[in-house]
Amino acid sequence: MANQREQQQASPSLPRPPMPSKPRHMSELYGGMRFDPNGRCLVRTYLAPKAIRGRLPNLEIMDVIPDDVDVYGTRPEALPFHRCNRGASGKVWGHFFTTRPAAAASGGPGSYVRVVPGGLWVRYDEEKAYADSDGDVLGYRCRFAFHGEDGKLTAWRMKEFRLNEGAAAYRGVAFHPVAKNLVAWKVYNDVEEPLSDDEGDDEDEDEDDEAEEMEVDDPVAAAACTEDDLTQRQDKKKKQKLR
């Protein structure tokens, strides 16, 4: 037994597979890895560069947020969710770039509905603003629930993120043509998510900035998002203590 224990202690741990020299696809990720950035990080690290440059930064994973999926022509369960974005309990999620219809961008009644085959995405809360430490609003998020053709509520949910192009941070920026009405969608199934904001701002903040994790092969971006989120939460707690 002693010799066996010594052999186990002396045995080296398995080395981690070397990182490839060329970008990979999401389908090539190692088991256990996933892509699920929080809202603020999605706006700043992915949506903003896409709107400004017309493409994402040079990440080691090429298709984390595809822009060639017809989200308006597909029911949510038929969307191409990556293998790594599937949970053991049956939960799935995926991120997609798309363009809002003109009616949605107008701020009128059309901004509350997204029509797709077999049903409707119906907005169920007010926009949430993502601001930097100076209070400058960089982007917004709205939440939608999917209703079938019979009007019945399903377990599918969607978060739509858009930039605030009038923010001071973007003053003087020449946006790429793809930025017109550009949004990022996160589509997922969650039967436990309530269709109200009765939980309050703190609960909603936890949902977007703490509960959702980001695991990507871009440590600089990940660290920057984490640091920014921490600063935002600390500033919020200081303001609450002063009240």
Backbone as CSV, one residue per row, in Angstrom:
resi,resn,N_x,N_y,N_z,CA_x,CA_y,CA_z,C_x,C_y,C_z
1,MET,0.825,-1.201,0.000,0.000,0.000,0.000,0.858,1.249,0.000
2,ALA,1.960,1.204,0.824,2.822,2.381,0.903,3.484,2.647,-0.432
3,ASN,3.978,1.567,-1.093,4.623,1.748,-2.399,3.639,2.266,-3.432
4,GLN,2.393,1.781,-3.346,1.377,2.239,-4.300,1.063,3.707,-4.089
5,ARG,1.007,4.139,-2.799,0.726,5.535,-2.504,1.857,6.420,-3.001
6,GLU,3.129,5.960,-2.809,4.273,6.735,-3.264,4.282,6.858,-4.776
7,GLN,3.883,5.785,-5.474,3.850,5.838,-6.937,2.789,6.821,-7.424
8,GLN,1.643,6.849,-6.702,0.587,7.768,-7.096,1.011,9.210,-6.892
9,GLN,1.719,9.469,-5.761,2.173,10.817,-5.483,3.253,11.256,-6.452
10,ALA,4.070,10.302,-6.881,5.180,10.633,-7.772,4.758,10.753,-9.229
11,SER,3.586,10.174,-9.570,3.158,10.205,-10.971,2.825,11.628,-11.380
12,PRO,3.363,12.063,-12.494,3.120,13.449,-12.933,1.699,13.624,-13.444
13,SER,1.163,14.829,-13.305,-0.168,15.124,-13.829,-0.100,15.236,-15.346
14,LEU,-1.215,14.948,-15.990,-1.246,14.985,-17.446,-1.052,16.411,-17.939
15,PRO,-0.189,16.625,-18.908,0.026,17.992,-19.424,-1.187,18.488,-20.186
16,ARG,-1.408,19.783,-20.151,-2.506,20.377,-20.899,-2.154,20.401,-22.379
17,PRO,-3.115,20.080,-23.237,-2.823,20.102,-24.676,-2.318,21.474,-25.101
18,PRO,-1.336,21.504,-25.998,-0.792,22.799,-26.438,-1.832,23.624,-27.161
19,MET,-1.754,24.957,-27.001,-2.675,25.858,-27.688,-2.324,25.901,-29.183
20,PRO,-3.309,25.794,-30.037,-3.039,25.830,-31.478,-2.554,27.203,-31.911
21,SER,-1.764,27.209,-32.992,-1.207,28.466,-33.487,-2.189,29.227,-34.361
22,LYS,-3.225,28.577,-34.859,-4.208,29.249,-35.696,-5.563,29.254,-34.998
23,PRO,-6.431,30.208,-35.343,-7.746,30.306,-34.685,-8.542,29.024,-34.849
24,ARG,-9.348,28.740,-33.820,-10.189,27.550,-33.838,-11.656,27.945,-33.953
25,HIS,-12.486,26.949,-34.239,-13.925,27.115,-34.225,-14.457,26.672,-32.868
26,MET,-15.660,27.124,-32.530,-16.264,26.735,-31.263,-16.389,25.220,-31.141
27,SER,-16.613,24.543,-32.259,-16.757,23.086,-32.238,-15.466,22.376,-31.874
28,GLU,-14.349,23.106,-31.887,-13.053,22.500,-31.597,-12.587,22.765,-30.162
29,LEU,-13.417,23.377,-29.338,-13.024,23.678,-27.968,-12.883,22.404,-27.151
30,TYR,-12.035,22.464,-26.133,-11.867,21.340,-25.229,-13.151,21.116,-24.440
31,GLY,-13.353,19.874,-24.003,-14.515,19.556,-23.194,-14.538,20.371,-21.909
32,GLY,-15.705,20.882,-21.545,-15.844,21.669,-20.328,-15.720,23.158,-20.535
33,MET,-15.209,23.597,-21.690,-15.115,25.029,-21.962,-16.443,25.534,-22.518
34,ARG,-16.736,26.809,-22.274,-17.962,27.397,-22.775,-17.762,28.886,-23.003
35,PHE,-18.709,29.479,-23.718,-18.676,30.926,-23.968,-19.980,31.515,-23.457
36,ASP,-19.896,32.349,-22.424,-21.100,32.956,-21.852,-20.739,34.259,-21.145
37,PRO,-20.363,35.310,-21.883,-19.971,36.579,-21.258,-21.154,37.268,-20.610
38,ASN,-20.869,38.067,-19.575,-21.959,38.831,-18.969,-22.337,39.990,-19.877
39,GLY,-23.419,40.680,-19.521,-23.961,41.701,-20.408,-23.008,42.838,-20.711
40,ARG,-22.382,43.375,-19.671,-21.475,44.514,-19.880,-20.283,44.119,-20.753
41,CYS,-19.748,42.941,-20.514,-18.606,42.478,-21.312,-19.021,42.235,-22.762
42,LEU,-20.230,41.716,-22.967,-20.717,41.475,-24.328,-20.817,42.779,-25.101
43,VAL,-21.314,43.833,-24.431,-21.458,45.131,-25.091,-20.098,45.722,-25.426
44,ARG,-19.189,45.705,-24.467,-17.918,46.420,-24.646,-16.892,45.644,-25.468
45,THR,-16.799,44.342,-25.248,-15.721,43.566,-25.861,-16.101,42.942,-27.197
46,TYR,-17.402,42.804,-27.469,-17.822,42.142,-28.702,-18.713,43.038,-29.574
47,LEU,-19.761,43.606,-28.989,-20.678,44.409,-29.795,-20.029,45.703,-30.279
48,ALA,-19.314,46.408,-29.403,-18.680,47.673,-29.799,-17.631,47.474,-30.899
49,PRO,-16.687,46.527,-30.766,-15.722,46.323,-31.857,-16.385,45.919,-33.170
50,LYS,-17.441,45.120,-33.088,-18.144,44.715,-34.301,-18.758,45.920,-34.994
51,ALA,-19.334,46.847,-34.201,-19.964,48.036,-34.775,-18.943,49.020,-35.325
52,ILE,-17.771,49.078,-34.711,-16.768,50.056,-35.128,-15.914,49.539,-36.288
53,ARG,-15.473,48.290,-36.195,-14.565,47.729,-37.210,-15.262,46.831,-38.224
54,GLY,-16.485,46.430,-37.914,-17.180,45.502,-38.797,-16.798,44.064,-38.558
55,ARG,-16.004,43.799,-37.545,-15.553,42.444,-37.209,-15.154,42.415,-35.744
56,LEU,-14.998,41.220,-35.236,-14.546,41.048,-33.866,-13.030,41.162,-33.796
57,PRO,-12.471,41.398,-32.597,-11.006,41.412,-32.467,-10.421,40.067,-32.862
58,ASN,-9.126,40.009,-33.020,-8.460,38.772,-33.429,-8.391,37.811,-32.242
59,LEU,-9.493,37.120,-32.000,-9.563,36.143,-30.924,-9.073,34.793,-31.419
60,GLU,-8.764,33.906,-30.466,-8.319,32.570,-30.838,-9.489,31.684,-31.239
61,ILE,-10.708,32.143,-30.997,-11.903,31.415,-31.404,-12.662,32.292,-32.396
62,MET,-12.892,31.778,-33.573,-13.373,32.619,-34.662,-14.872,32.905,-34.620
63,ASP,-15.679,31.930,-34.237,-17.124,32.038,-34.427,-17.888,32.047,-33.112
64,VAL,-17.367,32.777,-32.109,-18.061,32.817,-30.822,-19.441,33.455,-30.963
65,ILE,-19.548,34.493,-31.822,-20.845,35.115,-32.089,-21.024,35.199,-33.603
66,PRO,-21.685,34.230,-34.204,-21.852,34.253,-35.661,-22.787,35.368,-36.106
67,ASP,-22.562,35.849,-37.336,-23.429,36.891,-37.899,-24.128,36.416,-39.166
68,ASP,-24.075,35.107,-39.418,-24.683,34.572,-40.635,-25.875,33.668,-40.336
69,VAL,-26.451,33.796,-39.135,-27.607,32.988,-38.759,-28.871,33.833,-38.882
70,ASP,-29.867,33.323,-39.581,-31.130,34.046,-39.772,-32.003,33.834,-38.532
71,VAL,-31.782,34.648,-37.509,-32.532,34.471,-36.263,-33.996,34.846,-36.422
72,TYR,-34.311,35.681,-37.431,-35.706,36.056,-37.665,-36.443,35.034,-38.528
73,GLY,-35.723,34.087,-39.071,-36.346,33.066,-39.904,-36.309,31.696,-39.268
74,THR,-36.012,31.634,-37.962,-35.815,30.351,-37.300,-36.451,30.354,-35.920
75,ARG,-37.174,29.304,-35.596,-37.668,29.147,-34.230,-36.480,28.945,-33.292
76,PRO,-36.606,29.343,-32.035,-35.444,29.272,-31.140,-34.848,27.879,-30.989
77,GLU,-35.687,26.856,-30.915,-35.147,25.500,-30.713,-34.398,24.987,-31.930
78,ALA,-34.589,25.634,-33.095,-33.911,25.203,-34.321,-32.626,25.977,-34.587
79,LEU,-32.266,26.923,-33.711,-31.033,27.692,-33.908,-29.808,26.803,-33.705
80,PRO,-28.698,27.117,-34.366,-27.486,26.283,-34.256,-26.695,26.585,-32.973
81,PHE,-27.035,25.921,-31.894,-26.317,26.107,-30.635,-25.049,25.263,-30.636
82,HIS,-23.944,25.864,-30.200,-22.684,25.136,-30.161,-22.733,24.027,-29.120
83,ARG,-21.996,22.964,-29.395,-21.960,21.810,-28.496,-21.515,22.199,-27.094
84,CYS,-20.565,23.121,-26.988,-20.028,23.487,-25.675,-21.003,24.349,-24.878
85,ASN,-22.038,24.872,-25.541,-23.017,25.708,-24.847,-24.286,24.923,-24.544
86,ARG,-24.102,23.711,-24.091,-25.225,22.858,-23.710,-24.953,22.305,-22.314
87,GLY,-25.892,22.527,-21.394,-25.727,22.056,-20.036,-26.268,20.653,-19.851
88,ALA,-25.863,20.008,-18.755,-26.288,18.641,-18.479,-27.791,18.556,-18.220
89,SER,-28.391,19.626,-17.730,-29.819,19.629,-17.402,-30.699,19.911,-18.611
90,GLY,-30.099,20.046,-19.783,-30.872,20.323,-20.989,-30.888,21.785,-21.372
91,LYS,-30.287,22.652,-20.559,-30.246,24.069,-20.883,-29.257,24.315,-22.013
92,VAL,-29.643,25.160,-22.946,-28.766,25.539,-24.056,-28.785,27.056,-24.181
93,TRP,-27.733,27.608,-24.759,-27.685,29.044,-25.008,-26.753,29.323,-26.173
94,GLY,-26.963,30.445,-26.809,-26.117,30.836,-27.926,-26.212,32.329,-28.155
95,HIS,-25.176,32.890,-28.795,-25.103,34.318,-29.080,-25.055,34.527,-30.593
96,PHE,-25.749,35.557,-31.056,-25.842,35.816,-32.493,-25.867,37.323,-32.742
97,PHE,-25.167,37.754,-33.786,-25.303,39.125,-34.261,-26.436,39.163,-35.279
98,THR,-27.226,40.227,-35.227,-28.287,40.394,-36.215,-28.617,41.878,-36.313
99,THR,-29.560,42.204,-37.158,-29.985,43.600,-37.378,-31.440,43.751,-36.989
100,ARG,-31.729,44.746,-36.173,-33.118,44.984,-35.788,-33.918,45.510,-36.977
101,PRO,-35.165,45.085,-37.129,-36.016,45.663,-38.174,-36.219,47.153,-37.920
102,ALA,-36.542,47.892,-38.967,-36.732,49.332,-38.835,-37.810,49.665,-37.813
103,ALA,-38.874,48.853,-37.767,-39.956,49.104,-36.816,-39.478,48.951,-35.388
104,ALA,-38.544,48.012,-35.174,-38.024,47.795,-33.826,-37.122,48.937,-33.406
105,ALA,-36.355,49.474,-34.348,-35.413,50.540,-34.024,-36.104,51.884,-33.825
106,SER,-37.377,51.993,-34.237,-38.073,53.273,-34.157,-38.501,53.630,-32.744
107,GLY,-38.542,52.627,-31.860,-38.984,52.872,-30.499,-40.484,52.819,-30.334
108,GLY,-41.234,52.549,-31.411,-42.687,52.463,-31.361,-43.149,51.095,-30.899
109,PRO,-44.426,50.760,-31.188,-44.954,49.453,-30.771,-44.145,48.275,-31.308
110,GLY,-43.554,48.444,-32.496,-42.770,47.361,-33.073,-41.525,47.024,-32.289
111,SER,-41.112,47.900,-31.395,-39.912,47.629,-30.611,-40.153,46.587,-29.534
112,TYR,-41.408,46.211,-29.317,-41.735,45.260,-28.265,-41.964,43.849,-28.792
113,VAL,-41.870,43.642,-30.109,-42.161,42.340,-30.697,-41.118,42.014,-31.764
114,ARG,-40.688,40.744,-31.816,-39.841,40.239,-32.889,-40.560,39.020,-33.474
115,VAL,-40.939,39.088,-34.734,-41.720,38.024,-35.369,-40.782,36.996,-35.995
116,VAL,-40.997,35.724,-35.674,-40.244,34.627,-36.265,-41.236,33.527,-36.631
117,PRO,-40.854,32.558,-37.470,-41.774,31.485,-37.826,-42.278,30.744,-36.589
118,GLY,-43.563,30.573,-36.514,-44.140,29.789,-35.425,-44.345,30.528,-34.127
119,GLY,-44.155,31.843,-34.119,-44.385,32.545,-32.869,-43.838,33.958,-32.842
120,LEU,-43.785,34.502,-31.637,-43.341,35.876,-31.431,-42.396,35.958,-30.243
121,TRP,-41.349,36.776,-30.383,-40.554,37.200,-29.237,-41.230,38.463,-28.697
122,VAL,-41.677,38.436,-27.453,-42.388,39.558,-26.850,-41.551,40.121,-25.701
123,ARG,-41.291,41.403,-25.763,-40.502,42.061,-24.721,-41.295,42.135,-23.421
124,TYR,-40.623,41.885,-22.296,-41.342,41.858,-21.029,-40.718,42.718,-19.938
125,ASP,-39.768,43.554,-20.236,-39.288,44.478,-19.215,-38.718,45.729,-19.881
126,GLU,-38.331,46.677,-19.061,-37.739,47.904,-19.581,-36.268,47.695,-19.916
127,GLU,-35.731,48.608,-20.711,-34.321,48.506,-21.063,-33.430,48.685,-19.842
128,LYS,-32.381,47.908,-19.785,-31.361,48.087,-18.752,-30.166,48.772,-19.391
129,ALA,-29.647,49.804,-18.743,-28.504,50.555,-19.270,-27.218,50.033,-18.663
130,TYR,-26.162,49.958,-19.485,-24.823,49.606,-19.028,-23.968,50.869,-19.103
131,ALA,-23.566,51.376,-17.945,-22.800,52.618,-17.881,-21.385,52.349,-17.382
132,ASP,-20.455,53.219,-17.763,-19.094,53.105,-17.248,-19.004,53.807,-15.897
133,SER,-17.805,53.887,-15.343,-17.623,54.455,-14.012,-17.966,55.948,-13.950
134,ASP,-18.005,56.615,-15.116,-18.361,58.031,-15.164,-19.856,58.249,-15.390
135,GLY,-20.604,57.150,-15.484,-22.038,57.274,-15.712,-22.433,57.365,-17.163
136,ASP,-21.487,57.249,-18.076,-21.768,57.316,-19.512,-22.369,55.978,-19.952
137,VAL,-23.578,56.008,-20.481,-24.270,54.787,-20.900,-23.706,54.304,-22.232
138,LEU,-23.125,53.105,-22.217,-22.484,52.551,-23.411,-23.419,51.665,-24.221
139,GLY,-24.412,51.089,-23.570,-25.311,50.189,-24.282,-26.528,49.855,-23.450
140,TYR,-27.436,49.084,-24.063,-28.691,48.724,-23.413,-28.990,47.250,-23.633
141,ARG,-29.864,46.727,-22.772,-30.325,45.356,-22.904,-31.820,45.279,-22.671
142,CYS,-32.523,44.530,-23.515,-33.944,44.233,-23.335,-34.111,42.723,-23.265
143,ARG,-35.135,42.280,-22.540,-35.396,40.850,-22.425,-36.725,40.497,-23.098
144,PHE,-36.733,39.341,-23.774,-37.900,38.865,-24.505,-38.212,37.427,-24.111
145,ALA,-39.484,37.073,-24.226,-39.929,35.695,-24.033,-40.610,35.228,-25.313
146,PHE,-40.446,33.942,-25.635,-41.010,33.422,-26.881,-42.383,32.829,-26.626
147,HIS,-43.368,33.279,-27.421,-44.739,32.768,-27.367,-45.031,32.046,-28.674
148,GLY,-45.634,30.867,-28.575,-45.968,30.099,-29.763,-47.118,30.717,-30.539
149,GLU,-47.468,30.061,-31.673,-48.552,30.579,-32.516,-49.874,30.647,-31.765
150,ASP,-50.046,29.770,-30.770,-51.271,29.772,-29.980,-51.232,30.802,-28.855
151,GLY,-50.136,31.584,-28.784,-50.008,32.585,-27.740,-49.461,32.056,-26.433
152,LYS,-49.220,30.752,-26.363,-48.750,30.139,-25.122,-47.279,30.469,-24.878
153,LEU,-46.970,30.841,-23.652,-45.598,31.150,-23.270,-44.758,29.880,-23.254
154,THR,-43.548,29.958,-23.816,-42.634,28.820,-23.817,-41.482,29.086,-22.840
155,ALA,-40.552,28.156,-22.766,-39.397,28.300,-21.871,-38.263,29.084,-22.510
156,TRP,-38.428,29.525,-23.754,-37.338,30.204,-24.449,-37.303,31.686,-24.113
157,ARG,-36.108,32.176,-23.844,-35.877,33.577,-23.514,-34.801,34.147,-24.436
158,MET,-34.779,35.467,-24.569,-33.786,36.130,-25.408,-33.419,37.473,-24.794
159,LYS,-32.150,37.795,-24.802,-31.680,39.121,-24.402,-31.112,39.802,-25.635
160,GLU,-31.570,41.026,-25.872,-31.114,41.791,-27.029,-30.276,42.964,-26.541
161,PHE,-29.036,43.041,-27.027,-28.102,44.089,-26.617,-27.855,45.031,-27.789
162,ARG,-27.851,46.323,-27.493,-27.563,47.323,-28.525,-26.644,48.397,-27.953
163,LEU,-25.896,49.048,-28.827,-25.005,50.123,-28.414,-25.758,51.440,-28.287
164,ASN,-25.234,52.316,-27.455,-25.674,53.697,-27.416,-24.642,54.503,-28.197
165,GLU,-24.872,54.674,-29.485,-23.884,55.325,-30.343,-23.682,56.795,-29.988
166,GLY,-24.589,57.352,-29.199,-24.436,58.741,-28.788,-23.633,58.902,-27.508
167,ALA,-23.081,57.820,-26.977,-22.301,57.900,-25.744,-21.046,58.737,-25.957
168,ALA,-20.596,59.382,-24.880,-19.393,60.216,-24.972,-18.181,59.389,-25.391
169,ALA,-18.160,58.120,-24.992,-17.027,57.252,-25.328,-16.907,57.036,-26.827
170,TYR,-18.016,57.185,-27.572,-18.002,56.950,-29.017,-18.016,58.255,-29.807
171,ARG,-17.834,59.382,-29.118,-17.857,60.668,-29.804,-16.702,60.752,-30.809
172,GLY,-17.020,61.087,-32.046,-16.001,61.178,-33.080,-15.651,59.858,-33.730
173,VAL,-16.286,58.757,-33.295,-16.006,57.439,-33.860,-16.771,57.257,-35.169
174,ALA,-16.089,56.774,-36.184,-16.728,56.468,-37.463,-17.160,55.013,-37.440
175,PHE,-18.446,54.775,-37.274,-18.939,53.404,-37.190,-18.945,52.740,-38.561
176,HIS,-18.738,51.442,-38.561,-18.771,50.636,-39.778,-20.212,50.568,-40.295
177,PRO,-20.405,50.388,-41.591,-21.775,50.295,-42.124,-22.629,49.205,-41.466
178,VAL,-21.998,48.125,-40.980,-22.791,47.053,-40.359,-23.399,47.493,-39.035
179,ALA,-22.976,48.638,-38.499,-23.446,49.085,-37.193,-24.899,49.547,-37.213
180,LYS,-25.430,49.839,-38.375,-26.803,50.349,-38.460,-27.777,49.304,-37.933
181,ASN,-28.421,49.598,-36.814,-29.401,48.718,-36.170,-28.789,47.381,-35.726
182,LEU,-27.475,47.340,-35.548,-26.818,46.107,-35.123,-27.155,45.791,-33.669
183,VAL,-27.468,44.535,-33.400,-27.702,44.068,-32.037,-27.063,42.698,-31.869
184,ALA,-26.873,42.308,-30.626,-26.424,40.952,-30.296,-27.529,40.274,-29.506
185,TRP,-27.836,39.059,-29.863,-28.848,38.276,-29.159,-28.174,37.190,-28.323
186,LYS,-28.708,36.966,-27.142,-28.418,35.737,-26.407,-29.738,34.987,-26.287
187,VAL,-29.821,33.808,-26.902,-31.034,32.989,-26.877,-30.769,31.790,-25.976
188,TYR,-31.703,31.494,-25.093,-31.506,30.391,-24.143,-32.861,29.903,-23.652
189,ASN,-32.890,28.711,-23.070,-34.129,28.194,-22.490,-33.993,28.184,-20.978
190,ASP,-34.970,28.766,-20.305,-34.925,28.869,-18.848,-36.350,28.946,-18.317
191,VAL,-36.857,27.812,-17.838,-38.244,27.773,-17.367,-38.396,28.455,-16.013
192,GLU,-37.282,28.718,-15.326,-37.363,29.298,-13.985,-37.253,30.812,-13.981
193,GLU,-36.958,31.440,-15.120,-36.790,32.892,-15.132,-38.147,33.586,-15.074
194,PRO,-38.389,34.439,-14.082,-39.677,35.122,-13.972,-39.827,36.210,-15.029
195,LEU,-41.063,36.496,-15.397,-41.325,37.536,-16.392,-41.649,38.848,-15.704
196,SER,-40.833,39.245,-14.737,-41.006,40.528,-14.073,-39.688,40.911,-13.451
197,ASP,-39.597,42.154,-13.040,-38.405,42.640,-12.364,-38.687,42.910,-10.892
198,ASP,-39.608,42.110,-10.302,-39.958,42.306,-8.906,-38.783,42.050,-7.980
199,GLU,-37.752,41.333,-8.513,-36.598,41.033,-7.669,-35.790,42.288,-7.362
200,GLY,-35.939,43.336,-8.174,-35.215,44.586,-7.924,-33.941,44.668,-8.732
201,ASP,-33.322,45.849,-8.709,-32.129,46.099,-9.507,-30.956,45.247,-9.068
202,ASP,-30.823,45.002,-7.762,-29.687,44.230,-7.278,-29.715,42.820,-7.832
203,GLU,-30.917,42.218,-7.851,-31.052,40.858,-8.357,-30.703,40.817,-9.837
204,ASP,-31.183,41.813,-10.576,-30.927,41.862,-12.011,-29.451,42.093,-12.284
205,GLU,-28.801,42.901,-11.444,-27.373,43.150,-11.612,-26.582,41.877,-11.384
206,ASP,-26.978,41.097,-10.367,-26.302,39.831,-10.093,-26.430,38.896,-11.280
207,GLU,-27.611,38.905,-11.905,-27.848,38.002,-13.024,-26.879,38.261,-14.157
208,ASP,-26.661,39.537,-14.473,-25.845,39.859,-15.635,-24.361,39.949,-15.333
209,ASP,-23.979,40.334,-14.118,-22.584,40.644,-13.859,-21.863,39.630,-12.988
210,GLU,-22.597,38.695,-12.386,-21.945,37.717,-11.537,-22.304,36.287,-11.917
211,ALA,-23.608,36.011,-12.116,-24.029,34.642,-12.345,-23.540,34.114,-13.687
212,GLU,-23.545,34.958,-14.717,-23.071,34.525,-16.020,-21.556,34.656,-16.084
213,GLU,-20.886,33.563,-16.406,-19.440,33.564,-16.425,-18.918,33.720,-17.838
214,MET,-17.669,34.145,-17.945,-17.021,34.279,-19.239,-15.804,33.387,-19.248
215,GLU,-15.762,32.440,-20.153,-14.608,31.565,-20.286,-14.190,31.553,-21.750
216,VAL,-13.220,32.389,-22.095,-12.719,32.468,-23.458,-11.208,32.468,-23.411
217,ASP,-10.577,32.233,-24.530,-9.126,32.223,-24.612,-8.596,33.607,-24.926
218,ASP,-9.108,34.616,-24.271,-8.623,35.987,-24.412,-8.487,36.558,-23.012
219,PRO,-7.421,36.203,-22.285,-7.299,36.606,-20.884,-7.295,38.112,-20.683
220,VAL,-6.789,38.877,-21.656,-6.769,40.331,-21.514,-8.190,40.872,-21.475
221,ALA,-9.020,40.420,-22.425,-10.409,40.871,-22.458,-11.159,40.397,-21.225
222,ALA,-10.926,39.145,-20.828,-11.611,38.606,-19.659,-11.237,39.381,-18.408
223,ALA,-9.963,39.681,-18.240,-9.513,40.419,-17.063,-10.078,41.830,-17.058
224,ALA,-10.117,42.464,-18.231,-10.639,43.821,-18.311,-12.117,43.859,-17.948
225,CYS,-12.877,42.871,-18.443,-14.309,42.831,-18.134,-14.527,42.566,-16.653
226,THR,-13.759,41.644,-16.095,-13.904,41.328,-14.683,-13.582,42.539,-13.825
227,GLU,-12.503,43.249,-14.161,-12.104,44.422,-13.398,-13.168,45.516,-13.495
228,ASP,-13.718,45.713,-14.675,-14.725,46.739,-14.864,-15.993,46.398,-14.090
229,ASP,-16.407,45.118,-14.129,-17.597,44.710,-13.398,-17.405,44.891,-11.905
230,LEU,-16.205,44.564,-11.402,-15.925,44.717,-9.984,-16.003,46.191,-9.581
231,THR,-15.452,47.058,-10.405,-15.505,48.498,-10.126,-16.932,48.990,-10.090
232,GLN,-17.753,48.526,-11.042,-19.148,48.938,-11.080,-19.874,48.514,-9.809
233,ARG,-19.658,47.276,-9.344,-20.341,46.794,-8.156,-19.869,47.537,-6.910
234,GLN,-18.564,47.828,-6.842,-18.047,48.560,-5.691,-18.614,49.972,-5.638
235,ASP,-18.697,50.649,-6.801,-19.266,51.991,-6.843,-20.735,51.974,-6.430
236,LYS,-21.436,50.934,-6.866,-22.854,50.826,-6.526,-23.048,50.652,-5.027
237,LYS,-22.200,49.822,-4.393,-22.313,49.591,-2.955,-21.998,50.866,-2.179
238,LYS,-21.014,51.658,-2.649,-20.681,52.911,-1.975,-21.844,53.878,-2.022
239,LYS,-22.517,53.949,-3.183,-23.666,54.850,-3.317,-24.804,54.422,-2.403
240,GLN,-25.003,53.087,-2.264,-26.082,52.597,-1.399,-25.790,52.954,0.058
241,LYS,-24.521,52.910,0.490,-24.174,53.225,1.872,-24.368,54.710,2.165
242,LEU,-24.220,55.553,1.137,-24.357,56.982,1.337,-25.810,57.430,1.431
243,ARG,-26.709,56.563,1.022,-28.136,56.927,1.032,-28.693,56.864,2.455
